[in-house]
Coordinates of N, CA, C and O in Angstrom, one line a residue:
M20 N -12.5 113.1 69.9 CA -13.2 112.9 68.9 C -13.6 114.0 67.9 O -13.8 115.1 68.4
I21 N -13.6 113.8 66.3 CA -13.7 115.0 65.7 C -15.5 114.9 65.5 O -16.0 114.3 65.3
S22 N -15.9 116.4 65.4 CA -17.2 116.7 65.4 C -17.5 116.3 63.8 O -16.8 116.8 63.0
P23 N -18.9 116.3 63.7 CA -19.5 116.2 62.3 C -19.2 117.5 61.7 O -19.2 117.3 60.2
S24 N -19.1 118.5 62.4 CA -19.1 119.9 61.5 C -17.7 119.8 61.0 O -17.2 120.5 59.9
T25 N -16.9 119.3 61.7 CA -15.3 119.4 61.2 C -15.2 118.5 60.2 O -14.5 118.8 59.0
I26 N -15.8 117.4 60.2 CA -15.7 116.6 59.1 C -16.3 117.0 57.5 O -15.7 116.9 56.5
L27 N -17.3 117.8 57.8 CA -18.0 118.4 56.7 C -17.0 119.3 56.2 O -17.0 119.6 54.8
G28 N -16.6 120.2 57.0 CA -15.4 121.5 56.7 C -14.1 121.0 56.1 O -13.8 121.3 55.0
L29 N -13.6 119.8 56.6 CA -12.8 119.1 56.0 C -12.7 118.6 54.5 O -11.7 118.3 53.8
G30 N -13.7 118.2 54.3 CA -14.5 117.7 53.1 C -14.4 118.9 51.9 O -14.6 118.7 50.8
A31 N -14.7 120.0 52.5 CA -14.7 121.4 51.5 C -13.5 121.3 50.5 O -14.1 121.6 49.2
P32 N -12.3 121.2 50.7 CA -11.3 121.3 49.8 C -11.7 120.2 48.4 O -11.5 120.3 47.4
F33 N -11.7 119.1 49.0 CA -12.1 117.9 47.8 C -13.6 118.5 46.9 O -13.5 118.5 45.8
T34 N -14.6 119.2 47.6 CA -15.5 119.5 46.9 C -15.2 120.7 46.1 O -15.9 120.8 44.9
V35 N -14.5 121.5 46.5 CA -13.8 122.6 45.7 C -13.2 122.2 44.5 O -13.7 122.6 43.3
L36 N -12.5 121.3 44.7 CA -11.5 120.6 43.4 C -12.4 120.1 42.5 O -12.4 120.1 41.5
C37 N -13.5 119.1 43.0 CA -14.2 118.5 42.0 C -15.1 119.6 41.4 O -15.4 119.4 40.2
L38 N -15.8 120.3 42.2 CA -16.7 121.3 41.5 C -16.0 122.2 40.5 O -16.4 122.5 39.5
H39 N -14.6 122.6 41.1 CA -13.9 123.4 39.8 C -13.6 122.8 38.5 O -13.7 123.3 37.6
I40 N -13.3 121.5 38.8 CA -13.1 120.6 37.5 C -14.4 120.4 36.8 O -14.5 120.6 35.5
L41 N -15.5 120.3 37.3 CA -16.7 120.0 36.7 C -17.1 121.4 36.2 O -17.8 121.4 34.8
V42 N -16.9 122.4 36.6 CA -17.5 123.7 36.1 C -16.6 124.0 34.7 O -17.3 124.2 33.7
Y43 N -15.4 123.6 34.8 CA -14.5 123.9 33.7 C -15.1 122.8 32.4 O -14.9 123.2 31.1
R44 N -15.1 121.5 32.8 CA -15.8 120.3 32.0 C -17.0 120.7 31.4 O -17.4 120.4 30.1
I45 N -17.9 121.1 31.9 CA -19.5 121.2 31.6 C -19.6 122.7 30.9 O -20.3 122.7 29.9
F46 N -18.9 123.6 31.3 CA -19.1 124.8 30.6 C -17.6 125.3 29.8 O -17.2 126.2 30.6
P47 N -17.4 124.9 28.8 CA -15.9 125.2 28.3 C -15.9 126.4 28.0 O -14.8 127.3 27.7
A48 N -17.0 127.4 27.8 CA -17.2 128.5 27.5 C -16.5 129.3 28.4 O -16.3 130.7 28.3
L49 N -16.2 128.8 29.8 CA -15.9 129.7 31.0 C -14.2 129.8 30.6 O -13.6 130.3 31.7
K50 N -13.6 129.1 29.6 CA -12.2 129.2 29.7 C -11.7 130.8 29.7 O -10.6 131.0 29.9
N51 N -12.6 131.7 29.0 CA -12.2 133.2 29.1 C -12.7 133.9 30.2 O -12.3 134.9 30.2
F52 N -13.2 133.4 31.0 CA -13.8 133.9 32.2 C -12.4 133.8 33.3 O -11.9 133.0 33.4
P53 N -12.4 135.1 34.0 CA -11.4 135.4 34.8 C -11.1 134.1 35.7 O -12.0 133.8 36.4
R54 N -9.8 133.5 35.8 CA -9.7 132.2 36.7 C -9.8 132.4 38.1 O -10.6 131.6 38.9
Q55 N -9.5 133.8 38.6 CA -9.6 133.8 40.2 C -11.1 134.3 40.4 O -11.3 133.7 41.5
K56 N -11.7 135.0 39.7 CA -13.1 135.3 40.1 C -13.9 133.8 39.9 O -14.8 133.6 40.6
L57 N -13.7 133.0 39.1 CA -14.5 131.6 39.0 C -13.8 130.9 40.4 O -14.9 130.1 40.9
A58 N -12.8 130.7 40.6 CA -12.2 130.0 42.1 C -12.9 130.8 43.2 O -13.6 130.1 44.0
V59 N -13.2 131.9 43.3 CA -14.0 132.6 44.4 C -15.4 132.1 44.4 O -16.0 131.7 45.4
I60 N -16.1 132.2 43.1 CA -17.3 131.7 42.9 C -17.3 130.2 43.5 O -18.4 129.7 44.1
V61 N -16.7 129.5 42.8 CA -16.7 127.9 43.2 C -16.4 127.8 44.9 O -17.4 127.0 45.4
I62 N -16.0 128.5 45.4 CA -15.4 128.2 46.7 C -16.6 129.0 47.6 O -17.1 128.1 48.7
L63 N -17.4 129.9 47.2 CA -18.6 130.3 48.0 C -19.7 129.4 47.6 O -20.4 129.0 48.5
V64 N -19.7 128.8 46.4 CA -20.9 127.8 46.2 C -20.5 126.6 47.0 O -21.4 126.1 47.7
T65 N -19.2 126.0 46.9 CA -18.9 125.0 48.2 C -19.3 125.5 49.7 O -19.8 124.5 50.2
T66 N -19.0 126.6 49.9 CA -19.3 126.9 51.4 C -20.9 126.9 51.6 O -21.3 126.5 52.6
V67 N -21.7 127.3 50.6 CA -23.2 127.2 50.7 C -23.5 125.9 50.7 O -24.4 125.5 51.6
I68 N -22.9 125.0 49.9 CA -23.1 123.4 49.9 C -23.0 123.0 51.4 O -23.7 122.1 51.9
T69 N -21.6 123.2 51.9 CA -21.3 122.7 53.2 C -22.3 123.2 54.4 O -22.8 122.3 55.2
I70 N -22.5 124.1 54.4 CA -23.8 124.9 55.3 C -25.1 124.3 55.0 O -25.8 123.9 56.0
G71 N -25.4 123.9 53.8 CA -26.7 123.3 53.5 C -26.7 121.8 54.1 O -27.6 121.2 54.5
Q72 N -25.7 121.4 53.8 CA -25.4 120.0 54.2 C -25.6 119.7 55.8 O -26.2 118.9 56.4
A73 N -24.7 120.7 56.6 CA -25.1 120.8 58.0 C -26.3 121.1 58.4 O -26.8 120.4 59.2
T74 N -26.9 121.9 57.8 CA -28.5 122.2 58.1 C -29.1 121.0 57.8 O -30.0 120.7 58.7
Y75 N -29.0 120.4 56.7 CA -30.1 119.2 56.2 C -29.7 118.1 57.5 O -30.7 117.2 57.8
L76 N -28.4 117.7 57.8 CA -28.1 116.7 59.0 C -28.8 117.2 60.4 O -28.5 116.3 61.1
G77 N -29.3 118.3 60.6 CA -29.8 118.7 61.8 C -28.8 119.2 62.9 O -29.2 119.3 64.1
M78 N -27.8 119.7 62.2 CA -26.6 120.1 63.4 C -27.3 121.7 64.1 O -27.8 121.9 63.6
P79 N -26.7 121.5 65.2 CA -27.0 122.8 66.0 C -26.2 124.2 65.1 O -25.3 123.9 64.6
L80 N -26.6 125.3 65.5 CA -26.2 126.6 64.8 C -24.7 126.6 65.1 O -24.0 127.1 64.1
D81 N -24.2 126.4 65.9 CA -23.1 126.5 66.3 C -21.9 125.5 65.3 O -21.0 126.1 65.0
Q82 N -22.3 124.4 65.2 CA -21.7 123.4 64.3 C -21.9 123.7 63.0 O -21.1 123.6 61.9
I83 N -23.0 124.4 62.7 CA -23.4 125.0 61.2 C -22.5 126.0 60.8 O -21.9 126.0 59.7
I84 N -22.2 126.9 62.0 CA -21.3 128.0 61.3 C -19.8 127.7 61.3 O -19.1 128.0 60.6
H85 N -19.2 126.6 62.2 CA -18.3 126.0 62.4 C -17.8 125.4 60.9 O -16.8 125.6 60.5
A86 N -18.8 124.7 60.6 CA -18.5 123.9 59.0 C -18.6 124.9 58.2 O -17.7 124.8 57.2
G87 N -19.3 126.0 58.1 CA -19.2 127.1 57.2 C -17.8 127.6 57.2 O -17.4 128.1 56.0
L88 N -17.4 127.9 58.2 CA -16.2 129.0 58.6 C -15.0 128.1 58.2 O -14.0 128.4 57.4
L89 N -14.7 126.6 58.6 CA -13.6 125.9 58.0 C -13.8 125.7 56.7 O -12.8 125.7 56.0
S90 N -15.1 125.5 56.0 CA -15.1 125.6 54.4 C -14.5 126.8 53.9 O -13.7 126.7 53.0
L91 N -14.9 128.0 54.4 CA -14.2 129.1 53.9 C -12.8 129.4 53.9 O -12.0 129.6 53.2
M92 N -12.4 128.9 55.2 CA -10.9 128.9 55.6 C -10.0 128.1 54.6 O -9.2 128.6 54.3
L93 N -10.4 126.9 54.4 CA -9.8 125.9 53.6 C -10.0 126.3 52.0 O -9.0 126.3 51.3
G94 N -11.3 126.9 51.9 CA -11.4 127.4 50.4 C -10.4 128.7 50.2 O -9.7 128.8 49.0
Y95 N -10.2 129.5 51.2 CA -9.0 130.4 50.9 C -7.8 130.0 50.7 O -7.1 130.5 49.9
S96 N -7.5 129.1 51.3 CA -6.1 128.3 51.2 C -6.2 127.7 49.7 O -5.1 127.6 49.0
Y97 N -7.2 127.2 49.2 CA -7.2 126.5 47.8 C -7.0 127.7 46.9 O -6.4 127.4 45.8
F98 N -7.6 128.7 47.1 CA -7.5 129.9 46.1 C -6.0 130.5 46.0 O -5.6 130.6 44.9
H99 N -5.4 130.6 47.1 CA -4.2 130.9 47.0 C -3.1 129.8 46.6 O -2.2 130.3 45.7
F100 N -3.3 128.6 46.7 CA -2.6 127.6 46.3 C -2.8 127.5 44.7 O -1.8 127.5 44.0
F101 N -4.0 127.6 44.3 CA -4.6 127.7 42.7 C -3.8 128.8 42.1 O -3.6 128.7 40.8
N102 N -3.7 130.2 42.8 CA -3.7 131.2 42.1 C -2.1 131.7 42.3 O -1.9 133.1 41.9
M103 N -1.3 131.1 43.0 CA -0.1 131.8 43.6 C 0.6 132.4 42.4 O 1.1 133.6 42.5
S104 N 1.1 131.5 41.6 CA 2.2 132.0 40.6 C 1.6 133.0 39.7 O 2.1 134.1 39.3
E105 N 0.6 132.9 39.2 CA -0.3 133.9 38.3 C -0.3 135.2 39.2 O -0.1 136.3 38.5
T106 N -0.6 135.4 40.4 CA -0.7 136.6 41.1 C 0.5 137.4 41.4 O 0.6 138.6 40.9
A107 N 1.4 136.6 41.6 CA 3.0 136.8 41.8 C 3.3 137.7 40.7 O 3.7 138.9 40.7
R108 N 3.2 137.2 39.5 CA 3.6 137.9 38.3 C 2.9 139.0 38.2 O 3.4 140.0 37.5
R109 N 1.5 139.2 38.4 CA 1.0 140.4 38.0 C 1.3 141.4 38.9 O 1.2 142.4 38.5
I110 N 1.4 141.0 40.1 CA 1.5 142.1 41.4 C 3.3 142.8 40.6 O 3.0 144.0 40.7
R111 N 4.0 141.8 40.3 CA 5.1 142.7 39.9 C 5.0 143.4 38.8 O 5.7 144.5 38.7
I112 N 4.3 143.2 37.6 CA 4.3 143.9 36.5 C 3.4 145.2 37.0 O 3.7 146.1 36.4
L113 N 2.3 145.0 37.8 CA 1.5 146.2 38.4 C 2.5 147.1 39.0 O 2.5 148.4 38.9
V114 N 3.4 146.5 39.9 CA 4.2 147.6 40.6 C 5.2 148.1 39.7 O 5.5 149.3 39.8
A115 N 5.6 147.7 38.6 CA 6.4 148.3 37.6 C 5.9 149.3 36.8 O 6.3 150.2 36.8
Y116 N 4.4 148.9 36.7 CA 3.6 150.0 36.0 C 3.2 151.2 36.8 O 3.5 152.3 36.3
V117 N 2.9 150.9 37.9 CA 2.6 152.2 39.0 C 4.1 152.8 39.2 O 3.7 154.5 39.3
A118 N 5.1 152.5 39.2 CA 6.5 153.1 39.4 C 6.8 153.7 38.2 O 8.1 154.2 38.1
K119 N 6.1 153.6 37.2 CA 6.4 154.2 35.5 C 7.7 153.6 35.2 O 8.5 154.7 34.7
I120 N 8.1 152.5 35.4 CA 9.3 151.9 35.0 C 9.2 151.3 33.4 O 8.0 150.5 33.4
P121 N 9.7 151.8 32.6 CA 9.6 151.0 31.1 C 9.8 149.7 31.2 O 10.2 149.2 32.0
H122 N 8.9 149.2 30.3 CA 8.7 147.6 30.1 C 10.3 147.1 30.2 O 10.4 146.2 30.8
K123 N 11.1 147.5 29.3 CA 12.2 146.9 29.0 C 13.1 147.2 30.3 O 14.1 146.0 30.5
D124 N 12.9 148.1 31.1 CA 13.7 148.3 32.5 C 12.9 147.5 33.7 O 13.4 147.8 35.0
S125 N 12.0 146.9 33.6 CA 11.4 146.4 34.6 C 11.7 145.2 35.2 O 11.2 144.8 36.4
G126 N 12.8 144.5 34.8 CA 13.6 143.5 35.2 C 12.8 142.4 35.0 O 13.2 141.2 35.2
Y127 N 11.7 142.2 34.3 CA 11.0 141.1 33.6 C 11.7 140.7 32.3 O 10.8 141.0 31.3
D128 N 12.5 140.2 32.4 CA 13.2 139.5 31.2 C 13.1 138.1 31.0 O 13.8 137.3 31.6
A129 N 12.3 137.7 30.1 CA 11.8 136.2 30.0 C 12.9 135.4 29.5 O 13.2 134.3 30.4
G130 N 13.7 136.0 28.6 CA 15.1 135.1 28.5 C 16.1 135.0 29.5 O 16.4 134.0 29.9
K131 N 16.3 135.7 30.4 CA 17.1 136.1 31.4 C 16.4 135.0 32.6 O 17.2 134.2 33.1
I132 N 15.1 135.0 32.8 CA 14.6 134.2 33.7 C 14.7 132.8 33.3 O 14.9 131.9 34.3
Y133 N 14.4 132.7 32.0 CA 14.6 131.1 31.6 C 16.1 130.7 31.7 O 16.2 129.6 32.3
G134 N 16.9 131.5 31.4 CA 18.5 131.2 31.6 C 18.8 130.7 32.9 O 19.5 129.9 33.1
N135 N 18.3 131.6 33.9 CA 18.5 131.3 35.3 C 17.8 130.1 35.6 O 18.9 129.4 36.6
R136 N 16.8 129.8 35.4 CA 16.3 128.5 35.8 C 17.0 127.3 35.1 O 17.1 126.4 35.6
M137 N 17.4 127.5 34.0 CA 18.1 126.4 33.3 C 19.5 126.3 33.9 O 19.8 124.9 34.3
V138 N 20.4 127.1 34.6 CA 21.5 127.2 35.2 C 21.1 126.3 36.3 O 22.2 125.4 36.8
R139 N 20.2 126.7 37.0 CA 19.8 126.0 38.4 C 19.5 124.6 38.6 O 19.9 123.9 39.1
L140 N 18.9 124.1 37.0 CA 18.5 122.8 37.0 C 19.6 122.1 36.6 O 19.7 121.0 37.1
R141 N 20.6 122.8 35.8 CA 21.8 122.0 35.6 C 22.6 122.0 37.0 O 23.5 120.7 37.1
E142 N 22.7 122.9 37.9 CA 23.5 122.8 38.8 C 22.9 121.8 39.9 O 23.7 121.2 40.6
H143 N 21.5 121.5 39.8 CA 21.0 120.4 40.7 C 20.9 119.3 40.2 O 20.4 118.3 40.5
N144 N 21.4 119.2 38.9 CA 21.7 117.9 38.1 C 20.4 117.2 37.8 O 20.0 116.2 38.0
M145 N 19.3 118.1 37.7 CA 18.0 117.6 37.1 C 18.1 117.4 35.6 O 17.2 116.7 35.1
I146 N 18.6 118.1 35.0 CA 19.0 118.1 33.5 C 20.4 117.9 33.0 O 21.1 118.4 33.8
Y147 N 20.5 117.5 32.0 CA 21.7 117.4 31.2 C 21.5 117.4 29.7 O 20.5 117.5 29.2
E148 N 22.6 117.5 28.8 CA 22.7 117.9 27.6 C 23.3 116.6 26.7 O 24.3 116.3 27.4
T149 N 22.5 116.2 25.7 CA 23.0 115.2 25.0 C 23.0 115.6 23.5 O 21.8 115.6 23.2
D150 N 24.0 115.7 22.7 CA 23.7 115.9 21.4 C 22.9 117.0 21.0 O 22.0 117.3 20.1
G151 N 23.1 118.2 21.8 CA 22.5 119.3 21.6 C 20.9 119.6 22.2 O 20.6 120.5 21.9
K152 N 20.8 118.4 22.8 CA 19.4 118.3 23.4 C 19.4 118.3 24.8 O 20.1 117.6 25.5
L153 N 18.5 119.0 25.5 CA 18.3 119.0 26.9 C 17.4 117.8 27.4 O 16.3 117.5 26.9
M154 N 18.1 117.0 28.4 CA 17.3 115.6 28.6 C 17.1 115.8 30.3 O 17.8 116.5 30.9
V155 N 15.9 115.1 30.9 CA 15.4 115.4 32.1 C 15.8 114.2 32.7 O 15.6 113.1 32.2
R156 N 16.3 114.2 34.0 CA 17.0 113.0 34.6 C 15.7 112.7 35.4 O 14.8 113.5 35.8
N157 N 15.4 111.3 35.3 CA 14.0 110.7 36.2 C 14.4 111.1 37.7 O 15.4 111.0 38.3
G158 N 13.4 112.0 38.3 CA 13.4 112.4 39.7 C 12.3 113.1 40.0 O 11.4 113.1 39.4
P159 N 12.3 113.9 41.1 CA 11.0 114.5 41.6 C 10.7 115.6 40.7 O 9.5 115.7 40.5
M160 N 11.3 116.2 39.9 CA 11.1 117.1 39.0 C 10.2 116.5 37.9 O 9.2 117.1 37.4
V161 N 10.4 115.4 37.4 CA 9.6 114.7 36.4 C 8.2 114.4 36.7 O 7.6 114.5 36.3
W162 N 8.2 113.9 38.0 CA 6.9 113.6 38.4 C 6.2 114.8 38.8 O 5.0 114.6 38.8
A163 N 6.9 115.9 39.4 CA 5.9 116.9 39.7 C 5.6 117.7 38.2 O 4.3 117.9 38.3
S164 N 6.4 117.5 37.2 CA 5.9 118.1 36.1 C 4.8 117.2 35.4 O 3.5 117.9 34.7
Y165 N 4.7 115.9 35.7 CA 3.6 115.0 35.3 C 2.3 115.3 35.9 O 1.4 115.4 35.5
L166 N 2.6 115.7 37.2 CA 1.3 116.2 38.1 C 0.8 117.3 37.7 O -0.4 117.6 37.4
I167 N 1.7 118.3 37.2 CA 1.2 119.8 36.8 C 0.5 119.7 35.6 O -0.3 120.0 35.2
M168 N 1.0 118.7 34.5 CA 0.2 118.6 33.5 C -0.9 117.7 33.6 O -1.9 118.1 32.7
F169 N -1.2 116.8 34.4 CA -2.2 116.3 34.8 C -3.3 117.1 35.3 O -4.4 117.2 34.8
W170 N -3.0 118.0 36.2 CA -3.7 119.2 36.7 C -4.3 120.0 35.6 O -5.6 120.4 35.7
R171 N -3.3 120.2 34.7 CA -3.6 121.3 33.6 C -4.7 120.5 32.7 O -5.7 121.6 32.3
K172 N -4.6 119.3 32.8 CA -5.8 118.7 31.6 C -6.8 118.6 32.2 O -7.9 118.6 31.7
L173 N -6.8 118.6 33.4 CA -8.4 118.6 34.4 C -8.9 119.7 34.3 O -10.0 119.9 34.0
F174 N -8.2 120.8 34.6 CA -8.8 122.0 34.6 C -9.0 122.9 33.3 O -9.9 123.7 33.0
Y175 N -8.2 122.5 32.3 CA -8.0 123.2 31.0 C -8.0 122.3 29.9 O -7.0 121.9 29.4
P176 N -8.9 121.5 29.7 CA -9.0 120.5 28.6 C -8.5 120.9 27.3 O -7.9 120.0 26.5
S177 N -9.0 121.8 26.9 CA -8.7 122.4 25.7 C -7.2 123.0 25.3 O -6.9 123.7 26.2

């Protein structure tokens, strides 16, 4: 049987997601606030909410700690899921800067990266060219792009 503290802790990612969306919707001025810092603040607030709920429900101390730790661990996963691509790009640029590699020699060539991605999409038969226009074949990539656009609209409405 699943303990009540586990149920509270497992509900934390949903709370983080909803709170994150609400913060961006209610406070549009936060669009210039660093995304990673805001995600951490939302995760910490969610952990406090989870601990508060466990305390309110009269759970013993060990279950309150369990719910809080589970909330933090799932929040940690949410943070990395949310920021994975942005962080990787920044680290690569930072490593090039620390190694004193000139920008043109850093290996970050947007045109080359775009070209490589387009070649891979063609090889996997996900896009095709008609009358000089690139077209997308219906499949998982189309639905993934719709999902990403939906998430982007939720988090960054403007």
